Amino acid sequence: MSTFTKHLSLADLQSHPSGGDGETPILKASTDARAKDYAGICCPLTTDAWRARWRAMCLLPADDGHDKVAIERRAEAWRATPAFERDEVTMTRLDEAEGVVAFASDWLELDAGDDWVRHDSETALLQELAYASYLNITSAILPPPKHRSQIASYARAVNICLNAVPYMELSVMIPIYDPVMLHVSSSAGSASSAATVSSPSILFSDEPSVATWEMWDAIRTVCEYNPRLTLTLDLTPPMPSVISVLSQWSAEPVRHIFLPASTFIANAKGYPVLPKVVQGFIRDIMKLRPNVILSGTTAGRHKNGGEVVYSQYVRHIEKTSPAYKASKTEGTVENFAQGYQDYLQAPLQPLMDNLQSMTYQTFEQDPVKYRQYEEAVYAAITEWPNKTDKLILCVAGAGRGPLVARCLKALQRANRDGSIYALEKNPNAYVTLQQRVRDDWGESVKLFFGDMRTFDLPEKVDILVSELLGSFGDNELSPECLDGAMRFLKPEGISIPASYTAHIAPLSSSKLFNETRGTKDVKAAETPYVVMFQAINILSGNGGGLSGNCGPKVQECWEFEHPRKDAVLNEQGLPPTNSHNARSAQLTFHIPHAGILHGLAGYFEAVLYRNIGLSIHPDRMQYISKNMLSWFPLLFPFKEPLYLPSSSELHVSIWRLTNQRQVWYEWYAEAFLPVPGSTSIRATADAESIRPSRSDSRDGGLAVARSDSREGWLSVRSTPVLSPSPMADAVDIPPIEIDSNAAVDGDAVKNNIGLIKIGQTSLHNPKGRSSWIGL
Amino acid sequence: MSTFTKHLSLADLQSHPSGGDGETPILKASTDARAKDYAGICCPLTTDAWRARWRAMCLLPADDGHDKVAIERRAEAWRATPAFERDEVTMTRLDEAEGVVAFASDWLELDAGDDWVRHDSETALLQELAYASYLNITSAILPPPKHRSQIASYARAVNICLNAVPYMELSVMIPIYDPVMLHVSSSAGSASSAATVSSPSILFSDEPSVATWEMWDAIRTVCEYNPRLTLTLDLTPPMPSVISVLSQWSAEPVRHIFLPASTFIANAKGYPVLPKVVQGFIRDIMKLRPNVILSGTTAGRHKNGGEVVYSQYVRHIEKTSPAYKASKTEGTVENFAQGYQDYLQAPLQPLMDNLQSMTYQTFEQDPVKYRQYEEAVYAAITEWPNKTDKLILCVAGAGRGPLVARCLKALQRANRDGSIYALEKNPNAYVTLQQRVRDDWGESVKLFFGDMRTFDLPEKVDILVSELLGSFGDNELSPECLDGAMRFLKPEGISIPASYTAHIAPLSSSKLFNETRGTKDVKAAETPYVVMFQAINILSGNGGGLSGNCGPKVQECWEFEHPRKDAVLNEQGLPPTNSHNARSAQLTFHIPHAGILHGLAGYFEAVLYRNIGLSIHPDRMQYISKNMLSWFPLLFPFKEPLYLPSSSELHVSIWRLTNQRQVWYEWYAEAFLPVPGSTSIRATADAESIRPSRSDSRDGGLAVARSDSREGWLSVRSTPVLSPSPMADAVDIPPIEIDSNAAVDGDAVKNNIGLIKIGQTSLHNPKGRSSWIGL
C-alpha cells in the first residue's frame, strides 16, 4: 500500500503551537500528523529570511540608489563560503528532521535565463541540500523546471546535486499537466554571444501533459537515470480531460504524489472526492506505491468530513484498483506472483539444462494450462474419425507427468481405449515418472528415456502432445524439438499444440532500463529476460498512424506449425538443416504519444487444438486462457534509450536465427516521423510488390524477374538513367513522377505522407554474442 | 596520393589471352595492369556457373513442371555444407589472388523481401568470403543495398560476414546518387504475419544522394562502426547537379571510388574529362586517399587518349586540389602538420605542467602568431597618448622569450623608450630567459620568477602582453591567469590580448568517433582533444532554418575581456571567487542535410589590439591570421552518435564551469525537427524576454518581477488556471490564444513553425569527471 505524508507550509509551521517539554512547532506538527496515521510531514527547509537575504545579494536592484559594489562583495563572500543563519532554516535538530520530506526553496531559479541568477540558484540549492544532509534528511523535493529552453541547465544543476549529496534521494516536482508548458526558445541567455538570433519557437506536442513528461525525460537523461533521482507528480489543477496521455508516468520512478485539497471537488453531501480523471490516474499510479503528500487538508475547503477523509478517500480509491483487487484474489497471476513484479529472470533452457523438481512443481500449479491441454486432447479424441481403434498418444517431454495424467483423464472422459507413450530426457524426472506408473497409471502408460530429436518409438502414434513453449513461443526450442518428434506421428496424426505465434510491442520502463544495465556486464543489456511487467508503459497504439502503414498495438512476428507442410526430410525423417526454423519480422508501430523506448515486450499465443489455446497476449489472454500462471512476458531490452515523438512510427526488426548448435534472437529499431509531403519529393514508389510469405511456396519467377533487371556491375540502375553529356553538370535531374500504379496501396502516396528518419538503436545480440539457446 | 585499380568484368577475364609459362588469364591481366601503373586489378570472385547453380537451387520455379522436392533437397544439402565447384570461381591459386580486390556476387539479394532468398543470399555470401579468405584476399566489395525497407536485414548479414572473416576488409558499394533510392516500405516480407498492413511510404530526403548516405549510415550503425567495414562509392551516372550534398561522404571511411568510363565526358578534342560536379567531388574526396577503381577504360568509349589517360586525368584532378597544393607549400598548416590529420592529442595544460623546451620550440616556429603580436604591441605603443614617458611593458608568461623579443622589436620600430618585465613560472624556461638577457636583451628586460596569479611586480605597467590562449581560447586558463596579472596594470593600461571568444560547430566523422571510443576507457569519449581535422564534415549551415531561430554555421559561445569591467576584487586585487569565469551558451544550429553528429568542433578568435587578431575560425582565419600554425581546433566528442535529419535543428548547450581548484567543460545536445504548425498547438509563447547578457550588469528588476509571480508551493501556475469544479473532468481545457505581443520575434509563431524533439545526447563530462584543467 502507499503511504501518506502531511504537507505543512511556512504559514502552517508559524501558526503551529509548540508543545510542552521543549517540543518545537515542527516536532509538534510531526506528532500530530503521525497521530492521524500520516507517515510523517513534508515542509520547506528554509524560511522567508533566507529568501530575503538571497535576493538582496543575488538580484541587483534596477535603480542606481544602491551600492552595487557592496552588494556584489556580500554575494562573493557568500559564494566563497555558502552558509545559513539560524533564522533562515525551519529545522535545526536531528529529531525535528527525522522522517521529514524537505522542500528545497521553491523560489530558486535553476532554469533562469540570466547566467548569474542560475549560478547563484545552484549554489544556494547545493547549500540547502548539504544542510539537509547534515540533518540526516533522506528525501528532498526540488522546485519544478519552468523554462523548456533552459532545461539542460536545470538538469545539469540537478546532476551536480546528485553527485554532491551521495545518499539523499532527490525528487523533481513536475506538474502532470501544464497548459502553458509548451515553450522552447533557442539561444536565450547565451552569454555575450553576438551571433545568436533569439526568438521563441513552439515545442510541439499533442498534449500539455506529454510536454511536462518530456521535460522530466530530458532531466533524467542528463542525470543518466540516476536511481536516486525520482519524481514528485504535482496534481494541482488544472487536470487534463483525457486519461490516456497519463500512462507515460507509470513507467517512471514516481516517489511522491503531491495532492492538494484544491484538486478535490465536493460530492452531493459536501465530502471531498476526486474528479473522475484524477480517480483513474490515482487508481493506476498506486501500483507503483508512491507516497501521497496531502496538502491544505486542514483549511476547511470542503464542508464535510474534516482532515482525515482526504486520506481515507484516496485509500478507498487505491483499494478499488484492479491491480490491488487482483493481488488479493486467489488464483490470479497478481496474487500468485507477488514480489516478482519487474524482477528480471533469465529464461529457462530446459533442453540444455535438466529442470529441478521444484521448478516442475511450480509450473504444475497452473490450473488453467493443464485444463486447456485436457480440453484439447479431449476434443481431439472425440473428433477422431475412427471411433473403434485403440488410440495411441505420445507425450513428448513428459517431465513429472502432468500432461500424461491429463491425457489419461481425457481418454477416460471420452470413454476411449488408448495407451500413452511418455518420453522424457531428464533422468531425474524419469524416476518420478516410474514412480507414477507404479502408483497411479499402471500399464496404460509406457515410459521411454531419451531425446525426442533422436529417439525412436516402437510404433507411430495418433496424437503427439507436448508442452515445450516459452514466453515467446519458440524460445525454448519447441520448433526444433518437435521437428524430431514429428517422426512419431502417423501421416494423419495431429500435434497438440498445432501452432504458435510470437508477438511484440514496444515498451518504456525506466526501472527495467536501469535493471538491465545495472550489472556492469554490457551483455546483460542484450539478453532477453522473463519479467512480470508492472512499472511499464506500452508505447504503441492501435490505428494505422499518419502513413496508414502501422499495425496494431501488439503485433505478430511469426508462426510455427506442427506438423510442417512440405517438409523436406532425410532418411531418418529429420530436416537436413535448421534453416526452415529461421524467422524474421519487420513491424511498424504507431506511437501516439511521446515516450522513450527501452525495450520490446514479447508474448506468445498457441493453438492447442481448434479453438482451444493458450495466450499471454495482453489484450487476448483473458478470452483464451484467463488466469494462466505459467508464463510471464519476455523483455528484449535496448542498450540505449530511443526518444520517440508523438505520432512517430517505430520500425522494429527482429530475427530468430540459427546455426547447427544454437538459436538466438537479434533485434533492432528505427524511428521515423511521418510528415505531410512537400515538393521536394523526387522519388517514385518502388515497383516491388508484396512478397510471398514464408509459409507460401516461394515464387521464383518474381525473384528472377528482379534479378534479371540488374545485369553485372556496370549495368544501369533502374530508371531513369540520364546519359552523361558535356552538359550533365549544368542540368538538374528533373523530378520523377510518382507512379501511382506502382503503389500497392496508393493512399499514403496520394496523401503525400513522407517518413523522416529520426533515430535508431544498435543491433542487439548480433551473432548471439550475449545470449543464445543451445540445441 | 591515391592509388588506381583496374576493373575487369567476367567478359574481360574470359576474353583475356593466357600468357605463356602457365600464366592464367587473371595473372596475365594483373601483369598487364601493373605495367600500366595500376596498383592491381579488381574482378568478380565467381562465375556465371555459380549464379546458375544458386538460382536453380534457391529460386523455386513458378510453374509446376519441376520436382520441387528434389530442388529443395539439393538446396538443403548445399545449406548444410556450402561449397564451390571449380568452374564457379574466377581464381584458384594464391598467386592469382594476390593483391586482387574481389567483388562478391552482385546478384545476391541480401535485402530481398523473400525470407528464403535473403537467407540463401547470406549463406552464399558467407561461402564466397570464406573462399576469398582462403585465397588470402584482403579486400572484398559487397553488392549495394537496394531496398530501404530491408536495410536492417542487409546490415545484419554484413555484420555476420564481418565476424565470420576476421581479417578481411569488407567494402559496401553505395551509389553516391540514386534518384530512385528514396523508398521505404514497412512490414514487407514479414513472415506469415497476419496482422501487418503493407503499403509503401516515401522516405523523405531533400536529395537522393542523402538517401544513399542514409542507407550506408544504417548499415555501419548496425555493424557498430566496425573499422573493417568501408565504403566503395559508385560514381556511375547519373550525378547530382549540386556538390554541397556530397560533403557527407568526406566524413566516412571511403576505401574505393568506383569510376566507370561512362562517367567521363569527351572534351572538345575527344579526350575523356569529368563533368564539373564530379571533378569537384574527386578533388575533395582525394584527401581521404581512396583507391580509384577504373572500369571500362579499354572499351574505347572516348575517341582520343586510350586507356592511360583516364588515370592520368584523375591524377591531374587530385593534384589541383587545394589540400594537395597546400600540403606541398612551405609555411602552410597542411605542410607543417603532415601526418597529424585526425590524430587525437590531449590539450596542453601549461599551467599545471611545465612545458618542455621542444614544445616551446615547435610553437615558436609560427611565423604568423608572433608577427601579429608584434603588430599589436607596435600599434598600442604608437597610439599611446603620452608620447614622452618611458613605457613599461610586462610579458606575463614569457616562456623562452619570443614575446619579449617581439616587444623589444616593437619599441625599437616605434622609436620609443621602454622597459620590459618578463614573468615566468616555469623554472626551466627561466634559465633560458636568463641566458637571453645575458646574450641578447641586456638591461631593458627585467626577469621575474613566479606565478602571475600571486606574484607582485615592483611597479604598475602600461601594457600587459600574454600568450595563454588554447584552441578554444580560454581552455588553458588564460582568464584565470590574467585575473591575477591585471593587478600589474595601471588604471589606463591595456592588455594584449584585449579579448577572445570561443566558437563551436557540430561535426560528423566516423574516424574520429572510432578514435575517441577506441580506447576501452569510457572517459576517453568525454574528453576534449586537439585535432587537425581532415575526414570530417561540418553538419551545420548558414541561414536561420525553418524556424528562423538558427545561427550561422560556426557560432560564438562566449567571450572574455581583459581587463574586466566592474570587477569586484579583494584587498590583494584578486577576485574573491572564480564565479565570474563560469560561462554557458545555448546555440541553435540549422542542419541542412541529414548527418550523424559525432562531436563539436571548437575554435577561438582573439582580439590582440584593435583590428589585429588571431583566429582559427574556419571561415575567418584566412582574413585575420592566415597560415598561423600554433593551434589545431578542439574536438568535443559525443559518446553516442545522434542522427540528424535534413532540415533539423540542433540545440547545443555547452558550459565552462569552475570550482576552487578546477575548470572544466560540459556539453550536451538535443535535436528537433521543425514542422509546419497544426491546430494542436495549445501553447502561449512564454512572456520571457531576452535576458541581459552576462557582460551587462544584471537587471534585478526583471528577475524580481518573475520571482514575485510565483509565491509558495501552492500558488497557481501562470495563466490560465481553471478552478476545478464537479464538471472539471468532463470539460476540455480550451485552446489558449497565442499572445503575439509576448513573442520577441513573432515570425516563427506567425508562420506556425513548431519544433518536435527527436533526440538527445547524454550530458558529457558531468562535474568534470573525465577531464578538467587544474587551477
PDB file of C-alpha atoms in Angstrom, chain A residues 51 55 58 60 72-73 76 79 106 109 113-116 118-119 146 148-150 152-153 156 159 163 177-178 180 182-183 186-188 191-193 199 201-204 214 221-222 224 234 241 258 262 276 295 549 556 568-569 576-577 579 584 586 588 643 645 653 655 666 668 670 672 675 677 683 686 691 694 698 700 704 706-707 710 712-714 717 719 724-725 729 732-733 745 755-757 760 766-767 769, chain B residues 55 58 60 72-73 76 79 103 106 109 113 115-116 118-119 146 148-150 152-153 156 159 163 177-178 180 182-183 186-187 192-193 199 201-204 214 221-222 224 234 241 258 262 265 276 295 549 556-557 568-569 576-577 579 584 586 588 643 645 653 655 666 668 670 672 675 677 683 686 691 694 698 700 704 706-708 710-714 717 719 724 729 732-733 745 755-757 760 766-767 769:
ATOM      1  CA  ARG A  51      14.798  34.197   0.585  1.00  0.00           C
ATOM      2  CA  ARG A  55      17.527  38.118  -3.210  1.00  0.00           C
ATOM      3  CA  CYS A  58      21.975  37.905  -5.853  1.00  0.00           C
ATOM      4  CA  LEU A  60      20.942  43.518  -8.336  1.00  0.00           C
ATOM      5  CA  GLU A  72      28.421  42.207  -5.037  1.00  0.00           C
ATOM      6  CA  ARG A  73      31.027  41.933  -2.269  1.00  0.00           C
ATOM      7  CA  GLU A  76      31.073  36.991  -3.467  1.00  0.00           C
ATOM      8  CA  ARG A  79      29.652  32.271  -2.909  1.00  0.00           C
ATOM      9  CA  ASP A 106      10.803  26.878  -4.411  1.00  0.00           C
ATOM     10  CA  GLU A 109      15.608  29.532 -10.461  1.00  0.00           C
ATOM     11  CA  GLY A 113      17.665  32.871 -18.444  1.00  0.00           C
ATOM     12  CA  ASP A 114      20.174  35.021 -16.592  1.00  0.00           C
ATOM     13  CA  ASP A 115      23.535  33.316 -16.060  1.00  0.00           C
ATOM     14  CA  TRP A 116      24.100  34.852 -12.627  1.00  0.00           C
ATOM     15  CA  ARG A 118      21.157  30.439 -12.439  1.00  0.00           C
ATOM     16  CA  HIS A 119      24.629  30.252 -10.962  1.00  0.00           C
ATOM     17  CA  LYS A 146       9.745  26.194 -15.695  1.00  0.00           C
ATOM     18  CA  ARG A 148      11.936  24.403 -21.545  1.00  0.00           C
ATOM     19  CA  SER A 149      14.647  26.486 -23.169  1.00  0.00           C
ATOM     20  CA  GLN A 150      16.835  26.146 -20.078  1.00  0.00           C
ATOM     21  CA  ALA A 152      19.684  21.470 -19.942  1.00  0.00           C
ATOM     22  CA  SER A 153      20.965  23.928 -17.338  1.00  0.00           C
ATOM     23  CA  ARG A 156      22.917  19.817 -15.165  1.00  0.00           C
ATOM     24  CA  ASN A 159      23.091  16.234 -11.636  1.00  0.00           C
ATOM     25  CA  ASN A 163      26.781  13.925  -7.001  1.00  0.00           C
ATOM     26  CA  TYR A 177      -0.312  18.788 -16.750  1.00  0.00           C
ATOM     27  CA  ASP A 178       0.559  22.356 -17.536  1.00  0.00           C
ATOM     28  CA  VAL A 180       1.452  26.775 -20.633  1.00  0.00           C
ATOM     29  CA  LEU A 182       4.879  24.018 -24.295  1.00  0.00           C
ATOM     30  CA  HIS A 183       7.549  26.507 -24.871  1.00  0.00           C
ATOM     31  CA  SER A 186      16.509  28.838 -28.573  1.00  0.00           C
ATOM     32  CA  SER A 187      19.681  30.641 -27.726  1.00  0.00           C
ATOM     33  CA  ALA A 188      18.165  32.551 -24.829  1.00  0.00           C
ATOM     34  CA  ALA A 191      26.476  34.783 -22.618  1.00  0.00           C
ATOM     35  CA  SER A 192      27.565  37.726 -24.687  1.00  0.00           C
ATOM     36  CA  SER A 193      27.046  35.828 -27.885  1.00  0.00           C
ATOM     37  CA  SER A 199      13.171  34.206 -30.782  1.00  0.00           C
ATOM     38  CA  SER A 201       9.514  28.679 -31.006  1.00  0.00           C
ATOM     39  CA  ILE A 202       6.764  26.353 -30.012  1.00  0.00           C
ATOM     40  CA  LEU A 203       7.651  22.909 -28.796  1.00  0.00           C
ATOM     41  CA  PHE A 204       5.152  20.660 -30.466  1.00  0.00           C
ATOM     42  CA  GLU A 214       9.224  15.448 -21.911  1.00  0.00           C
ATOM     43  CA  THR A 221      18.580  11.559 -19.265  1.00  0.00           C
ATOM     44  CA  VAL A 222      21.095  14.265 -18.404  1.00  0.00           C
ATOM     45  CA  GLU A 224      21.959   9.278 -16.566  1.00  0.00           C
ATOM     46  CA  ASP A 234       2.058  17.541  -8.859  1.00  0.00           C
ATOM     47  CA  SER A 241      -9.610  15.774 -19.628  1.00  0.00           C
ATOM     48  CA  PHE A 258       1.530  15.957  -4.438  1.00  0.00           C
ATOM     49  CA  SER A 262      -7.886  22.067  -4.216  1.00  0.00           C
ATOM     50  CA  LYS A 276     -13.048  11.045 -12.456  1.00  0.00           C
ATOM     51  CA  SER A 295      -1.760  19.484   1.321  1.00  0.00           C
ATOM     52  CA  ASN A 549       1.060   1.626 -42.544  1.00  0.00           C
ATOM     53  CA  GLU A 556       2.623 -10.834 -34.528  1.00  0.00           C
ATOM     54  CA  VAL A 568      11.993 -31.925 -46.841  1.00  0.00           C
ATOM     55  CA  LEU A 569      13.412 -34.663 -44.631  1.00  0.00           C
ATOM     56  CA  PRO A 576      18.807 -31.734 -43.141  1.00  0.00           C
ATOM     57  CA  THR A 577      19.388 -28.220 -41.783  1.00  0.00           C
ATOM     58  CA  SER A 579      17.209 -23.139 -41.960  1.00  0.00           C
ATOM     59  CA  SER A 584      12.308 -12.565 -39.324  1.00  0.00           C
ATOM     60  CA  GLN A 586       9.665  -6.170 -39.691  1.00  0.00           C
ATOM     61  CA  THR A 588       5.677  -0.882 -37.950  1.00  0.00           C
ATOM     62  CA  TYR A 643      13.284   9.022 -27.954  1.00  0.00           C
ATOM     63  CA  PRO A 645       7.996  11.819 -30.516  1.00  0.00           C
ATOM     64  CA  SER A 653      13.206  -5.710 -36.972  1.00  0.00           C
ATOM     65  CA  TRP A 655      15.137 -12.163 -36.205  1.00  0.00           C
ATOM     66  CA  GLU A 666      18.598 -10.272 -32.769  1.00  0.00           C
ATOM     67  CA  TYR A 668      16.834  -3.535 -33.852  1.00  0.00           C
ATOM     68  CA  GLU A 670      14.402   2.688 -36.287  1.00  0.00           C
ATOM     69  CA  PHE A 672      10.520   7.781 -38.278  1.00  0.00           C
ATOM     70  CA  VAL A 675       5.174  14.489 -42.150  1.00  0.00           C
ATOM     71  CA  GLY A 677       4.558  15.832 -48.254  1.00  0.00           C
ATOM     72  CA  ALA A 683      11.052   9.504 -55.631  1.00  0.00           C
ATOM     73  CA  ASP A 686       9.304   1.254 -55.812  1.00  0.00           C
ATOM     74  CA  ARG A 691       6.462 -10.790 -51.462  1.00  0.00           C
ATOM     75  CA  ARG A 694       7.430 -17.824 -45.979  1.00  0.00           C
ATOM     76  CA  ARG A 698       8.434 -19.268 -52.980  1.00  0.00           C
ATOM     77  CA  GLY A 700      10.923 -17.845 -58.030  1.00  0.00           C
ATOM     78  CA  VAL A 704      14.197 -13.972 -61.233  1.00  0.00           C
ATOM     79  CA  ARG A 706      14.064  -8.708 -60.316  1.00  0.00           C
ATOM     80  CA  SER A 707      17.453 -10.275 -60.709  1.00  0.00           C
ATOM     81  CA  ARG A 710      20.335  -5.912 -62.895  1.00  0.00           C
ATOM     82  CA  GLY A 712      26.560  -7.113 -63.972  1.00  0.00           C
ATOM     83  CA  TRP A 713      28.346  -4.343 -62.180  1.00  0.00           C
ATOM     84  CA  LEU A 714      28.217  -1.796 -64.903  1.00  0.00           C
ATOM     85  CA  ARG A 717      20.294   1.286 -62.169  1.00  0.00           C
ATOM     86  CA  THR A 719      15.033   4.220 -64.411  1.00  0.00           C
ATOM     87  CA  PRO A 724      26.160  11.853 -69.225  1.00  0.00           C
ATOM     88  CA  SER A 725      26.848  14.615 -71.645  1.00  0.00           C
ATOM     89  CA  ASP A 729      26.784  19.087 -64.636  1.00  0.00           C
ATOM     90  CA  ASP A 732      19.369  19.326 -62.838  1.00  0.00           C
ATOM     91  CA  ILE A 733      17.820  15.873 -62.805  1.00  0.00           C
ATOM     92  CA  ASP A 745      -1.832   0.982 -51.563  1.00  0.00           C
ATOM     93  CA  LEU A 755       8.700   9.493 -43.426  1.00  0.00           C
ATOM     94  CA  ILE A 756      11.703  11.267 -41.999  1.00  0.00           C
ATOM     95  CA  LYS A 757      14.149   9.043 -40.226  1.00  0.00           C
ATOM     96  CA  GLN A 760      17.823   4.115 -34.488  1.00  0.00           C
ATOM     97  CA  PRO A 766      24.499  -9.841 -33.071  1.00  0.00           C
ATOM     98  CA  LYS A 767      25.578 -13.408 -33.821  1.00  0.00           C
ATOM     99  CA  ARG A 769      27.128 -12.956 -28.713  1.00  0.00           C
TER     100      ARG A 769
ATOM    101  CA  ARG B  55      19.408 -19.810 -58.815  1.00  0.00           C
ATOM    102  CA  CYS B  58      17.370 -21.335 -54.310  1.00  0.00           C
ATOM    103  CA  LEU B  60      11.785 -22.203 -56.924  1.00  0.00           C
ATOM    104  CA  GLU B  72      14.752 -28.360 -52.159  1.00  0.00           C
ATOM    105  CA  ARG B  73      16.830 -31.437 -51.294  1.00  0.00           C
ATOM    106  CA  GLU B  76      19.316 -28.273 -48.151  1.00  0.00           C
ATOM    107  CA  ARG B  79      22.967 -25.160 -46.983  1.00  0.00           C
ATOM    108  CA  PHE B 103      33.693  -8.368 -55.952  1.00  0.00           C
ATOM    109  CA  ASP B 106      26.465  -8.830 -57.386  1.00  0.00           C
ATOM    110  CA  GLU B 109      19.979 -10.271 -52.648  1.00  0.00           C
ATOM    111  CA  GLY B 113      11.740  -9.212 -49.464  1.00  0.00           C
ATOM    112  CA  ASP B 115      12.898 -14.672 -46.372  1.00  0.00           C
ATOM    113  CA  TRP B 116      14.383 -17.636 -48.239  1.00  0.00           C
ATOM    114  CA  ARG B 118      17.605 -13.451 -48.176  1.00  0.00           C
ATOM    115  CA  HIS B 119      18.658 -16.488 -46.166  1.00  0.00           C
ATOM    116  CA  LYS B 146      18.684  -1.848 -52.964  1.00  0.00           C
ATOM    117  CA  ARG B 148      15.476   0.662 -47.916  1.00  0.00           C
ATOM    118  CA  SER B 149      12.739  -1.388 -46.309  1.00  0.00           C
ATOM    119  CA  GLN B 150      15.131  -4.327 -45.855  1.00  0.00           C
ATOM    120  CA  ALA B 152      18.246  -3.893 -41.369  1.00  0.00           C
ATOM    121  CA  SER B 153      18.425  -7.395 -42.823  1.00  0.00           C
ATOM    122  CA  ARG B 156      22.705  -7.720 -40.162  1.00  0.00           C
ATOM    123  CA  ASN B 159      27.709  -7.831 -39.674  1.00  0.00           C
ATOM    124  CA  ASN B 163      32.504 -11.548 -37.722  1.00  0.00           C
ATOM    125  CA  TYR B 177      23.441   9.356 -56.026  1.00  0.00           C
ATOM    126  CA  ASP B 178      20.391   7.342 -56.923  1.00  0.00           C
ATOM    127  CA  VAL B 180      15.080   6.095 -57.247  1.00  0.00           C
ATOM    128  CA  LEU B 182      14.080   7.131 -51.732  1.00  0.00           C
ATOM    129  CA  HIS B 183      11.830   4.339 -50.836  1.00  0.00           C
ATOM    130  CA  SER B 186       7.007  -1.024 -43.942  1.00  0.00           C
ATOM    131  CA  SER B 187       6.264  -4.552 -42.925  1.00  0.00           C
ATOM    132  CA  SER B 192       3.274 -15.172 -42.209  1.00  0.00           C
ATOM    133  CA  SER B 193       2.215 -12.180 -40.192  1.00  0.00           C
ATOM    134  CA  SER B 199       1.968  -0.431 -48.258  1.00  0.00           C
ATOM    135  CA  SER B 201       5.731   5.011 -47.905  1.00  0.00           C
ATOM    136  CA  ILE B 202       8.147   7.583 -49.118  1.00  0.00           C
ATOM    137  CA  LEU B 203      11.340   8.129 -47.199  1.00  0.00           C
ATOM    138  CA  PHE B 204      11.807  11.841 -47.127  1.00  0.00           C
ATOM    139  CA  GLU B 214      21.403   7.342 -45.067  1.00  0.00           C
ATOM    140  CA  THR B 221      25.494   1.649 -37.277  1.00  0.00           C
ATOM    141  CA  VAL B 222      24.172  -1.908 -37.204  1.00  0.00           C
ATOM    142  CA  GLU B 224      28.839  -0.897 -34.744  1.00  0.00           C
ATOM    143  CA  ASP B 234      29.948   4.253 -57.027  1.00  0.00           C
ATOM    144  CA  SER B 241      23.856  18.729 -60.001  1.00  0.00           C
ATOM    145  CA  PHE B 258      34.271   3.094 -58.478  1.00  0.00           C
ATOM    146  CA  SER B 262      30.783   6.157 -68.694  1.00  0.00           C
ATOM    147  CA  ILE B 265      32.552  13.025 -70.946  1.00  0.00           C
ATOM    148  CA  LYS B 276      32.491  19.711 -63.177  1.00  0.00           C
ATOM    149  CA  SER B 295      36.283   0.465 -65.216  1.00  0.00           C
ATOM    150  CA  ASN B 549      15.991  30.777 -34.982  1.00  0.00           C
ATOM    151  CA  GLU B 556      30.200  32.021 -30.795  1.00  0.00           C
ATOM    152  CA  CYS B 557      29.799  30.565 -27.305  1.00  0.00           C
ATOM    153  CA  VAL B 568      34.867  43.172  -7.567  1.00  0.00           C
ATOM    154  CA  LEU B 569      38.276  42.480  -6.053  1.00  0.00           C
ATOM    155  CA  PRO B 576      37.130  36.524  -4.233  1.00  0.00           C
ATOM    156  CA  THR B 577      35.736  33.581  -6.226  1.00  0.00           C
ATOM    157  CA  SER B 579      32.281  32.524 -10.417  1.00  0.00           C
ATOM    158  CA  SER B 584      27.344  28.921 -20.679  1.00  0.00           C
ATOM    159  CA  GLN B 586      22.894  27.560 -25.828  1.00  0.00           C
ATOM    160  CA  THR B 588      20.826  26.585 -32.272  1.00  0.00           C
ATOM    161  CA  TYR B 643      21.075  11.067 -36.133  1.00  0.00           C
ATOM    162  CA  PRO B 645      17.585  14.524 -40.392  1.00  0.00           C
ATOM    163  CA  SER B 653      24.409  23.500 -24.611  1.00  0.00           C
ATOM    164  CA  TRP B 655      29.220  25.185 -20.145  1.00  0.00           C
ATOM    165  CA  GLU B 666      30.296  20.047 -20.059  1.00  0.00           C
ATOM    166  CA  TYR B 668      25.038  18.307 -24.423  1.00  0.00           C
ATOM    167  CA  GLU B 670      19.174  17.977 -28.421  1.00  0.00           C
ATOM    168  CA  PHE B 672      14.478  18.993 -33.085  1.00  0.00           C
ATOM    169  CA  VAL B 675       7.367  21.161 -38.851  1.00  0.00           C
ATOM    170  CA  GLY B 677       2.041  24.136 -37.370  1.00  0.00           C
ATOM    171  CA  ALA B 683       0.681  26.964 -26.004  1.00  0.00           C
ATOM    172  CA  ASP B 686       6.288  32.476 -22.924  1.00  0.00           C
ATOM    173  CA  ARG B 691      17.765  38.370 -20.637  1.00  0.00           C
ATOM    174  CA  ARG B 694      26.488  38.341 -18.617  1.00  0.00           C
ATOM    175  CA  ARG B 698      22.344  42.185 -14.128  1.00  0.00           C
ATOM    176  CA  GLY B 700      17.499  42.562 -10.935  1.00  0.00           C
ATOM    177  CA  VAL B 704      12.418  40.069  -9.101  1.00  0.00           C
ATOM    178  CA  ARG B 706       9.453  36.964 -12.302  1.00  0.00           C
ATOM    179  CA  SER B 707      10.045  35.634  -8.833  1.00  0.00           C
ATOM    180  CA  ASP B 708       7.165  37.607  -7.437  1.00  0.00           C
ATOM    181  CA  ARG B 710       5.272  32.582  -8.050  1.00  0.00           C
ATOM    182  CA  GLU B 711       4.601  32.675  -4.336  1.00  0.00           C
ATOM    183  CA  GLY B 712       4.877  29.431  -2.413  1.00  0.00           C
ATOM    184  CA  TRP B 713       4.218  25.865  -3.400  1.00  0.00           C
ATOM    185  CA  LEU B 714       0.540  26.055  -3.713  1.00  0.00           C
ATOM    186  CA  ARG B 717       0.985  28.479 -12.217  1.00  0.00           C
ATOM    187  CA  THR B 719      -2.281  31.723 -16.619  1.00  0.00           C
ATOM    188  CA  PRO B 724     -11.727  22.660 -10.503  1.00  0.00           C
ATOM    189  CA  ASP B 729     -13.236  16.054 -15.881  1.00  0.00           C
ATOM    190  CA  ASP B 732     -11.723  20.061 -22.141  1.00  0.00           C
ATOM    191  CA  ILE B 733      -9.305  22.851 -21.394  1.00  0.00           C
ATOM    192  CA  ASP B 745      10.139  37.827 -32.773  1.00  0.00           C
ATOM    193  CA  LEU B 755       9.652  22.042 -33.092  1.00  0.00           C
ATOM    194  CA  ILE B 756       9.331  18.348 -32.417  1.00  0.00           C
ATOM    195  CA  LYS B 757      12.014  16.905 -30.226  1.00  0.00           C
ATOM    196  CA  GLN B 760      19.354  13.984 -27.421  1.00  0.00           C
ATOM    197  CA  PRO B 766      29.475  15.994 -15.809  1.00  0.00           C
ATOM    198  CA  LYS B 767      31.276  17.514 -12.822  1.00  0.00           C
ATOM    199  CA  ARG B 769      34.668  13.562 -14.118  1.00  0.00           C
TER     200      ARG B 769
END
